[in-house]
Short mmCIF file of C-alpha atoms in Angstrom, two decimals:
data_model
loop_
_atom_site.label_atom_id
_atom_site.label_comp_id
_atom_site.label_asym_id
_atom_site.label_seq_id
_atom_site.Cartn_x
_atom_site.Cartn_y
_atom_site.Cartn_z
CA MET A 1 114.29 172.38 128.88
CA MET A 2 115.69 170.12 126.14
CA LYS A 3 117.91 171.68 123.53
CA HIS A 4 116.97 171.18 119.86
CA ASP A 5 119.66 171.24 117.17
CA GLN A 6 119.55 171.19 113.40
CA SER A 7 120.80 168.10 111.58
CA PRO A 8 124.55 168.20 110.83
CA ALA A 9 123.70 166.87 107.39
CA GLY A 10 121.64 169.97 106.69
CA ASP A 11 118.48 167.99 105.96
CA GLY A 12 116.32 170.07 108.31
CA GLN A 13 115.90 167.18 110.75
CA GLN A 14 115.19 168.35 114.33
CA TYR A 15 117.49 166.69 116.90
CA GLU A 16 116.66 166.66 120.60
CA ARG A 17 119.74 166.43 122.78
CA VAL A 18 119.21 164.08 125.73
CA GLY A 19 122.76 164.03 127.07
CA GLU A 20 126.19 165.48 126.57
CA PHE A 21 126.94 163.42 123.47
CA VAL A 22 123.72 161.90 122.16
CA ALA A 23 120.58 163.28 120.53
CA ILE A 24 117.40 161.66 119.28
CA PHE A 25 115.10 162.37 116.36
CA ALA A 26 111.98 160.82 114.84
CA ARG A 27 111.62 159.50 111.31
CA LYS A 28 108.30 158.01 110.20
CA ASP A 29 107.25 157.58 113.84
CA VAL A 30 110.40 155.59 114.69
CA TRP A 31 113.03 157.15 116.96
CA TYR A 32 116.70 157.31 116.00
CA VAL A 33 119.85 158.28 117.89
CA ASN A 34 122.65 160.55 116.64
CA TYR A 35 126.12 160.84 118.19
CA GLN A 36 129.83 161.08 117.43
CA HIS A 37 132.01 158.04 118.06
CA GLY A 38 135.54 157.36 116.88
CA ASN A 39 135.60 160.54 114.78
CA ARG A 40 132.50 159.32 112.96
CA GLN A 41 128.92 160.48 113.03
CA VAL A 42 126.58 157.62 113.90
CA ARG A 43 122.85 157.60 113.24
CA ARG A 44 120.87 154.43 113.83
CA SER A 45 117.39 153.31 114.73
CA LEU A 46 116.47 152.81 118.37
CA LYS A 47 113.69 150.46 117.19
CA THR A 48 110.95 152.08 119.21
CA ARG A 49 108.03 154.42 118.62
CA SER A 50 108.04 155.59 122.23
CA LYS A 51 109.90 158.82 122.89
CA LYS A 52 110.35 157.90 126.54
CA GLU A 53 111.92 154.57 125.61
CA ALA A 54 114.04 156.28 122.93
CA ARG A 55 115.49 158.69 125.52
CA ARG A 56 116.25 155.78 127.87
CA ARG A 57 118.07 153.82 125.17
CA ALA A 58 119.99 156.90 124.02
CA LEU A 59 121.18 157.59 127.57
CA MET A 60 122.36 153.97 127.84
CA ILE A 61 124.47 154.55 124.72
CA GLU A 62 125.91 157.72 126.26
CA LYS A 63 126.78 155.81 129.42
CA GLU A 64 128.66 153.24 127.32
CA ILE A 65 130.50 156.03 125.49
CA LEU A 66 131.59 157.69 128.74
CA SER A 67 132.77 154.37 130.19
CA GLY A 68 134.60 153.41 127.00
CA GLU A 69 132.49 150.26 126.61
CA HIS A 70 130.50 151.36 123.58
CA LYS A 71 131.02 149.41 120.39
CA HIS A 72 129.47 150.89 117.32
CA GLN A 73 127.39 148.42 115.38
CA ARG A 74 128.06 148.27 111.69
CA ARG A 75 125.15 149.10 109.47
CA ALA A 76 123.18 145.96 108.71
CA PRO A 77 123.48 144.71 105.11
CA LEU A 78 120.67 144.82 102.59
CA ILE A 79 118.22 141.91 102.67
CA LYS A 80 119.02 141.19 99.03
CA ASP A 81 122.75 140.92 99.77
CA VAL A 82 122.12 138.51 102.65
CA VAL A 83 119.87 136.41 100.40
CA ASP A 84 122.58 136.24 97.73
CA GLN A 85 125.22 135.21 100.26
CA TYR A 86 122.94 132.65 101.89
CA ILE A 87 122.05 131.00 98.57
CA ALA A 88 125.72 130.94 97.57
CA SER A 89 126.46 129.23 100.88
CA ARG A 90 123.76 126.60 100.28
CA ARG A 91 125.11 125.95 96.78
CA GLY A 92 128.53 125.46 98.31
CA GLU A 93 127.03 122.81 100.58
CA GLY A 94 125.83 120.89 97.54
CA ARG A 95 122.12 121.72 97.67
CA SER A 96 120.31 120.78 94.48
CA GLU A 97 119.18 123.45 92.03
CA LYS A 98 115.59 122.41 92.71
CA THR A 99 116.06 123.23 96.40
CA ILE A 100 117.86 126.47 95.54
CA GLY A 101 114.94 127.40 93.30
CA LYS A 102 112.50 126.93 96.18
CA TYR A 103 114.62 129.18 98.40
CA GLN A 104 114.82 131.87 95.72
CA TYR A 105 111.08 131.74 94.97
CA GLY A 106 110.21 132.48 98.60
CA TYR A 107 112.92 135.10 99.06
CA ASP A 108 111.79 136.96 95.94
CA LEU A 109 108.37 137.43 97.51
CA LEU A 110 109.99 138.45 100.81
CA LEU A 111 111.97 141.13 98.98
CA GLU A 112 108.77 142.42 97.35
CA VAL A 113 107.01 142.65 100.71
CA ALA A 114 110.03 144.37 102.25
CA ASP A 115 110.29 146.84 99.38
CA ARG A 116 106.63 147.85 99.72
CA GLY A 117 107.22 148.49 103.41
CA ASN A 118 110.43 150.42 102.68
CA ARG A 119 112.43 147.81 104.60
CA LYS A 120 115.77 147.38 102.89
CA ARG A 121 118.05 145.96 105.56
CA ILE A 122 118.06 142.59 107.28
CA SER A 123 117.80 144.25 110.69
CA GLU A 124 114.50 145.83 109.62
CA LEU A 125 112.73 142.51 109.26
CA ASP A 126 110.09 141.98 111.91
CA VAL A 127 107.31 139.56 112.82
CA ALA A 128 104.63 141.78 111.25
CA MET A 129 106.42 141.66 107.91
CA VAL A 130 106.73 137.86 108.09
CA ASP A 131 103.01 137.69 108.88
CA GLN A 132 102.33 139.76 105.77
CA PHE A 133 104.58 137.44 103.76
CA ARG A 134 102.70 134.38 105.01
CA ALA A 135 99.34 135.94 104.23
CA GLU A 136 100.38 136.73 100.65
CA ARG A 137 101.90 133.27 100.24
CA CYS A 138 98.62 131.68 101.34
CA ARG A 139 96.39 133.71 99.04
CA GLY A 140 98.84 133.79 96.14
CA GLY A 141 99.93 137.41 96.17
CA SER A 142 102.19 139.07 93.56
CA GLY A 143 100.92 136.86 90.75
CA ARG A 144 101.82 133.62 92.52
CA ARG A 145 99.59 130.61 93.02
CA PRO A 146 98.21 130.08 96.55
CA ALA A 147 100.59 127.92 98.56
CA LYS A 148 99.65 125.01 100.80
CA PRO A 149 100.18 125.30 104.58
CA LYS A 150 103.25 123.04 104.47
CA THR A 151 104.85 125.23 101.78
CA VAL A 152 104.13 128.40 103.78
CA HIS A 153 105.64 126.73 106.84
CA ASN A 154 108.79 125.75 104.92
CA ASP A 155 109.16 129.26 103.47
CA THR A 156 108.82 130.79 106.95
CA VAL A 157 111.51 128.44 108.26
CA SER A 158 113.71 129.59 105.35
CA ILE A 159 113.27 133.22 106.42
CA LYS A 160 114.29 132.34 109.96
CA GLN A 161 117.31 130.47 108.58
CA LEU A 162 118.23 133.57 106.61
CA VAL A 163 118.26 135.68 109.78
CA ASN A 164 120.22 133.02 111.68
CA PHE A 165 122.75 133.01 108.84
CA ALA A 166 123.17 136.79 109.24
CA LEU A 167 123.62 136.36 113.00
CA LYS A 168 126.25 133.63 112.63
CA ARG A 169 128.15 135.71 110.08
CA ARG A 170 127.93 138.70 112.46
CA MET A 171 126.11 140.83 109.94
CA ILE A 172 123.73 141.73 112.78
CA THR A 173 124.02 141.43 116.54
CA GLU A 174 120.33 141.13 117.44
CA ASN A 175 117.70 138.74 116.12
CA PRO A 176 114.84 140.82 114.68
CA LEU A 177 112.64 137.68 114.54
CA ARG A 178 113.28 136.40 118.06
CA GLU A 179 109.54 136.66 118.83
CA LEU A 180 108.53 134.73 115.70
CA GLU A 181 106.66 131.51 116.42
CA ILE A 182 106.32 128.85 113.74
CA ASP A 183 103.59 126.29 114.28
CA LYS A 184 103.99 123.01 112.45
CA PRO A 185 101.07 122.54 110.02
CA LYS A 186 98.79 119.54 110.23
CA ARG A 187 99.58 116.88 107.69
CA THR A 188 97.27 116.73 104.71
CA PRO A 189 95.77 113.25 104.18
CA GLN A 190 97.39 111.66 101.15
CA PRO A 191 95.82 109.16 98.72
CA CYS A 192 96.99 105.58 99.01
CA TRP A 193 96.10 102.74 96.64
CA ASP A 194 95.78 99.14 97.75
CA ARG A 195 97.67 96.45 95.90
CA ALA A 196 94.76 95.55 93.63
CA GLN A 197 94.41 99.18 92.55
CA VAL A 198 98.14 99.42 91.81
CA GLU A 199 97.92 96.31 89.65
CA GLN A 200 94.93 97.74 87.80
CA ILE A 201 96.80 100.97 87.12
CA LEU A 202 99.86 99.13 85.82
CA ALA A 203 97.68 96.89 83.64
CA ASN A 204 96.50 100.01 81.80
CA THR A 205 99.99 101.38 81.07
CA LYS A 206 101.91 101.15 77.81
CA PRO A 207 105.51 101.86 76.72
CA PRO A 208 107.45 104.04 77.19
CA TYR A 209 105.69 104.93 80.46
CA GLU A 210 105.04 101.37 81.59
CA SER A 211 108.61 100.65 82.76
CA PRO A 212 109.15 103.72 85.00
CA LEU A 213 105.70 103.26 86.60
CA ILE A 214 106.45 99.60 87.35
CA PHE A 215 109.76 100.74 88.84
CA LEU A 216 108.00 103.21 91.15
CA ALA A 217 105.44 100.61 92.21
CA GLU A 218 108.03 97.90 92.92
CA THR A 219 110.60 100.04 94.79
CA GLY A 220 108.76 102.91 96.50
CA THR A 221 111.35 105.32 95.12
CA ARG A 222 110.70 108.95 94.27
CA VAL A 223 110.13 109.91 90.66
CA GLY A 224 113.39 111.88 90.62
CA GLU A 225 115.27 108.75 91.63
CA ALA A 226 113.73 106.90 88.70
CA LYS A 227 114.53 109.74 86.31
CA TRP A 228 118.20 109.82 87.35
CA LEU A 229 118.69 106.04 87.39
CA THR A 230 121.59 104.94 85.17
CA HIS A 231 122.40 101.52 83.79
CA ASP A 232 125.44 101.47 86.09
CA ASP A 233 123.02 101.76 89.04
CA VAL A 234 121.35 98.48 88.05
CA ASP A 235 123.18 95.39 89.31
CA LEU A 236 121.38 92.48 87.66
CA GLU A 237 123.91 89.96 88.95
CA ARG A 238 123.26 90.84 92.59
CA ARG A 239 119.68 91.96 91.89
CA LEU A 240 120.20 95.37 93.47
CA ILE A 241 119.18 98.92 92.55
CA HIS A 242 121.65 101.59 93.70
CA ILE A 243 120.28 105.04 94.52
CA ARG A 244 123.22 107.41 94.59
CA PRO A 245 124.13 111.02 93.72
CA LYS A 246 125.06 112.18 90.23
CA ASP A 247 126.60 115.40 88.97
CA GLY A 248 123.86 118.00 89.39
CA TRP A 249 121.53 115.77 91.40
CA LYS A 250 121.35 113.83 94.64
CA PRO A 251 118.57 111.92 96.43
CA LYS A 252 116.32 113.93 98.71
CA SER A 253 117.48 112.07 101.78
CA GLY A 254 121.09 112.64 100.73
CA ASP A 255 121.97 109.02 101.50
CA GLN A 256 123.09 106.30 99.15
CA ARG A 257 121.14 103.08 99.45
CA ALA A 258 120.59 99.75 97.73
CA ILE A 259 117.15 98.29 97.05
CA PRO A 260 116.70 94.57 96.29
CA MET A 261 114.80 93.73 93.10
CA THR A 262 111.50 91.89 93.11
CA ASP A 263 111.08 89.15 90.51
CA ARG A 264 108.86 91.41 88.46
CA LEU A 265 111.35 94.27 88.55
CA TYR A 266 114.25 91.98 87.67
CA ALA A 267 112.38 90.61 84.67
CA MET A 268 111.48 94.11 83.49
CA LEU A 269 114.97 95.61 83.89
CA SER A 270 116.56 92.62 82.16
CA THR A 271 114.71 93.47 78.95
CA ILE A 272 115.39 97.23 78.80
CA PRO A 273 117.87 98.00 75.98
CA ARG A 274 120.79 100.30 76.69
CA ARG A 275 120.17 103.53 74.78
CA GLY A 276 122.70 105.74 76.49
CA ARG A 277 123.24 106.49 80.15
CA TRP A 278 119.69 106.56 81.49
CA VAL A 279 117.54 103.51 82.19
CA PHE A 280 114.20 105.22 81.52
CA THR A 281 114.24 107.34 78.39
CA ALA A 282 111.78 109.63 76.64
CA ARG A 283 110.05 108.85 73.37
CA VAL A 284 111.84 109.95 70.20
CA THR A 285 109.78 112.59 68.38
CA ALA A 286 110.21 114.94 65.46
CA ARG A 287 110.75 117.78 67.91
CA HIS A 288 113.18 115.72 70.02
CA PRO A 289 114.86 113.23 67.68
CA GLU A 290 117.76 112.54 70.03
CA VAL A 291 117.88 109.02 71.49
CA GLY A 292 118.39 108.37 75.20
CA ARG A 293 116.91 111.56 76.70
CA GLN A 294 115.82 111.41 80.35
CA ILE A 295 112.13 110.89 80.92
CA SER A 296 110.06 113.97 81.69
CA GLU A 297 108.45 113.95 85.13
CA ARG A 298 105.73 116.25 83.85
CA ARG A 299 104.81 114.02 80.91
CA LEU A 300 104.90 110.91 83.09
CA LEU A 301 102.51 112.58 85.54
CA GLN A 302 100.19 113.67 82.73
CA TYR A 303 100.09 110.10 81.42
CA LEU A 304 99.33 108.70 84.88
CA LYS A 305 96.57 111.29 85.44
CA ARG A 306 94.80 110.14 82.28
CA ILE A 307 94.82 106.55 83.52
CA LEU A 308 93.60 107.54 86.99
CA LYS A 309 90.76 109.57 85.50
CA ARG A 310 89.70 106.62 83.38
CA LEU A 311 89.75 104.28 86.41
CA GLY A 312 88.13 106.77 88.79
CA TYR A 313 91.12 106.96 91.16
CA VAL A 314 92.89 109.95 92.68
CA GLY A 315 96.60 110.29 93.24
CA HIS A 316 99.89 111.24 91.63
CA LEU A 317 103.32 109.75 91.02
CA HIS A 318 104.27 109.96 94.69
CA THR A 319 101.22 107.84 95.56
CA PHE A 320 103.15 104.81 94.30
CA ARG A 321 105.58 105.48 97.16
CA HIS A 322 102.79 105.76 99.73
CA SER A 323 101.22 102.57 98.46
CA PHE A 324 104.49 100.62 98.42
CA ILE A 325 105.30 101.57 102.00
CA SER A 326 101.76 100.81 103.17
CA PHE A 327 101.79 97.41 101.45
CA ALA A 328 105.25 96.55 102.83
CA ALA A 329 104.32 97.63 106.36
CA ASN A 330 101.08 95.66 106.34
CA SER A 331 102.94 92.62 104.96
CA GLY A 332 105.12 92.52 108.06
CA ILE A 333 108.31 94.05 106.65
CA PRO A 334 110.35 95.30 109.66
CA GLU A 335 110.46 99.06 109.97
CA ARG A 336 114.26 99.06 110.03
CA VAL A 337 114.40 97.26 106.68
CA LEU A 338 111.69 99.42 105.15
CA ARG A 339 113.50 102.56 106.20
CA GLN A 340 116.64 101.33 104.44
CA TRP A 341 114.71 100.77 101.23
CA ILE A 342 112.87 104.08 101.10
CA GLY A 343 115.74 106.26 102.31
CA HIS A 344 113.93 107.95 105.19
CA ALA A 345 115.61 108.35 108.56
CA ASP A 346 112.85 110.43 110.17
CA ARG A 347 110.59 108.23 112.30
CA GLU A 348 107.74 110.75 112.14
CA ILE A 349 107.72 110.70 108.35
CA LEU A 350 107.86 106.92 108.27
CA ASP A 351 104.96 106.71 110.72
CA TRP A 352 102.99 108.94 108.37
CA TYR A 353 103.49 106.39 105.61
CA TYR A 354 102.38 103.46 107.74
CA HIS A 355 98.81 103.29 106.53
CA LEU A 356 96.54 100.33 107.02
CA ALA A 357 94.36 99.62 104.02
CA ASP A 358 90.67 99.54 104.92
CA ARG A 359 90.30 95.85 104.19
CA GLU A 360 93.46 94.91 106.10
CA SER A 361 92.42 97.09 109.02
CA LYS A 362 89.02 95.39 109.23
CA ASP A 363 90.64 91.95 108.97
CA ALA A 364 93.01 92.81 111.80
CA MET A 365 90.12 93.98 113.99
CA GLN A 366 88.17 90.81 113.17
CA ARG A 367 91.13 88.66 114.21
CA LEU A 368 91.29 90.57 117.48
CA SER A 369 87.56 90.03 118.01
CA ASP A 370 87.86 86.29 117.29
CA ALA A 371 90.76 85.98 119.71
CA ALA A 372 88.71 87.70 122.42
CA LYS A 373 85.84 85.24 121.91
CA LEU A 374 88.15 82.24 122.22
CA SER A 375 89.54 83.55 125.50
CA LYS A 376 86.09 83.81 127.15
CA PRO A 377 85.21 81.02 129.70
CA ALA A 378 82.35 78.61 128.87
CA ASN A 379 78.88 79.58 130.13
CA ASP A 380 78.64 76.58 132.47
CA THR A 381 82.05 77.14 134.00
CA ASP A 382 82.01 77.90 137.72
CA PRO A 383 83.76 81.25 138.17
CA ASN A 384 85.23 79.89 141.40
CA SER A 385 86.50 76.68 139.79
CA ALA A 386 90.04 77.99 139.54
CA GLN A 387 90.11 78.38 143.29
CA THR A 388 88.53 74.97 144.08
CA GLN A 389 91.01 73.07 141.89
CA HIS A 390 93.67 73.54 144.55
CA ASN A 391 92.90 73.82 148.25
CA PRO A 392 95.96 74.27 150.44
CA GLU A 393 94.07 72.78 153.43
CA GLU A 394 93.86 69.41 151.62
CA ASP A 395 97.65 69.18 151.20
#
């Protein structure tokens, strides 16, 4: 018959001794072990709801104690503390504040989910809690907007990175998410304008938004790269645009690169007056009378959306990038060169951008069809004529 003891802490908890040194007890249907080690009382979760399994694990701990091989695991840190340390680490690596903000946004929701489940420590994370996090992220729980599958995927990867960070820093010894599987989401089809549509959009633009939109269309850069472009980045003599990091910002790819100017871009950049550090500046208003402010991505997008609505097109600022890459690829620009211009090193991402416009795709298929017709033999040609042209017996 098992012996039952009262908790040494005097909290009324019933302990069931399963060996000479160890005892087990249940708390909220989860079994814990209690024992003395190194003149310290140790109580920790056995991470099981099965009493039989709890007894087995407790006896394994006793065996380690008797053999002198037992090493007491330190109590796992709070999830919040691990999040703070992880974000500080990413800042130390030079991650942008925009990226840090994305991390924090997802981790804040994770902390809310953990708090509702009374899970405070990093070791208490489990797959079920991550599933709950993903479900709330999809439907927009806790006052947040519903997230797209790619965003949910990225946030889930961030949670796994958080746990891996704790493992590498030896905050925990076991991976609580080792059973977590993360399926890569299917790519969402993106709008892509053909060259004529791009020209029509640009024809409807006016200053001060005309110049940055021409820049996006002629370079395939991201809007952030246009926003952070300085006059020192523009080499008119060599006709090159330099995309490089600044204090507080760096390109998404992290790589510096140089993009040659088209004639149109060269002509446009040659006429932009220098009003401070930035090439593309915001309009001076009564509310913002300062000259030389950076352009606002939000206002630039709002302006573009009004033009698109008027023309009956769909898209956004990043669609200029899609369209540039599609046009360059279909014009025969080598992939190696195109990758240098756009800053991508990932072949899969570049393949995603390699669209064929409908008209160009049909033209290509028509050329293939015409070539097949030309290769067909004439109707009156003897199918055996190739053999009768040369008879070895006549040699």
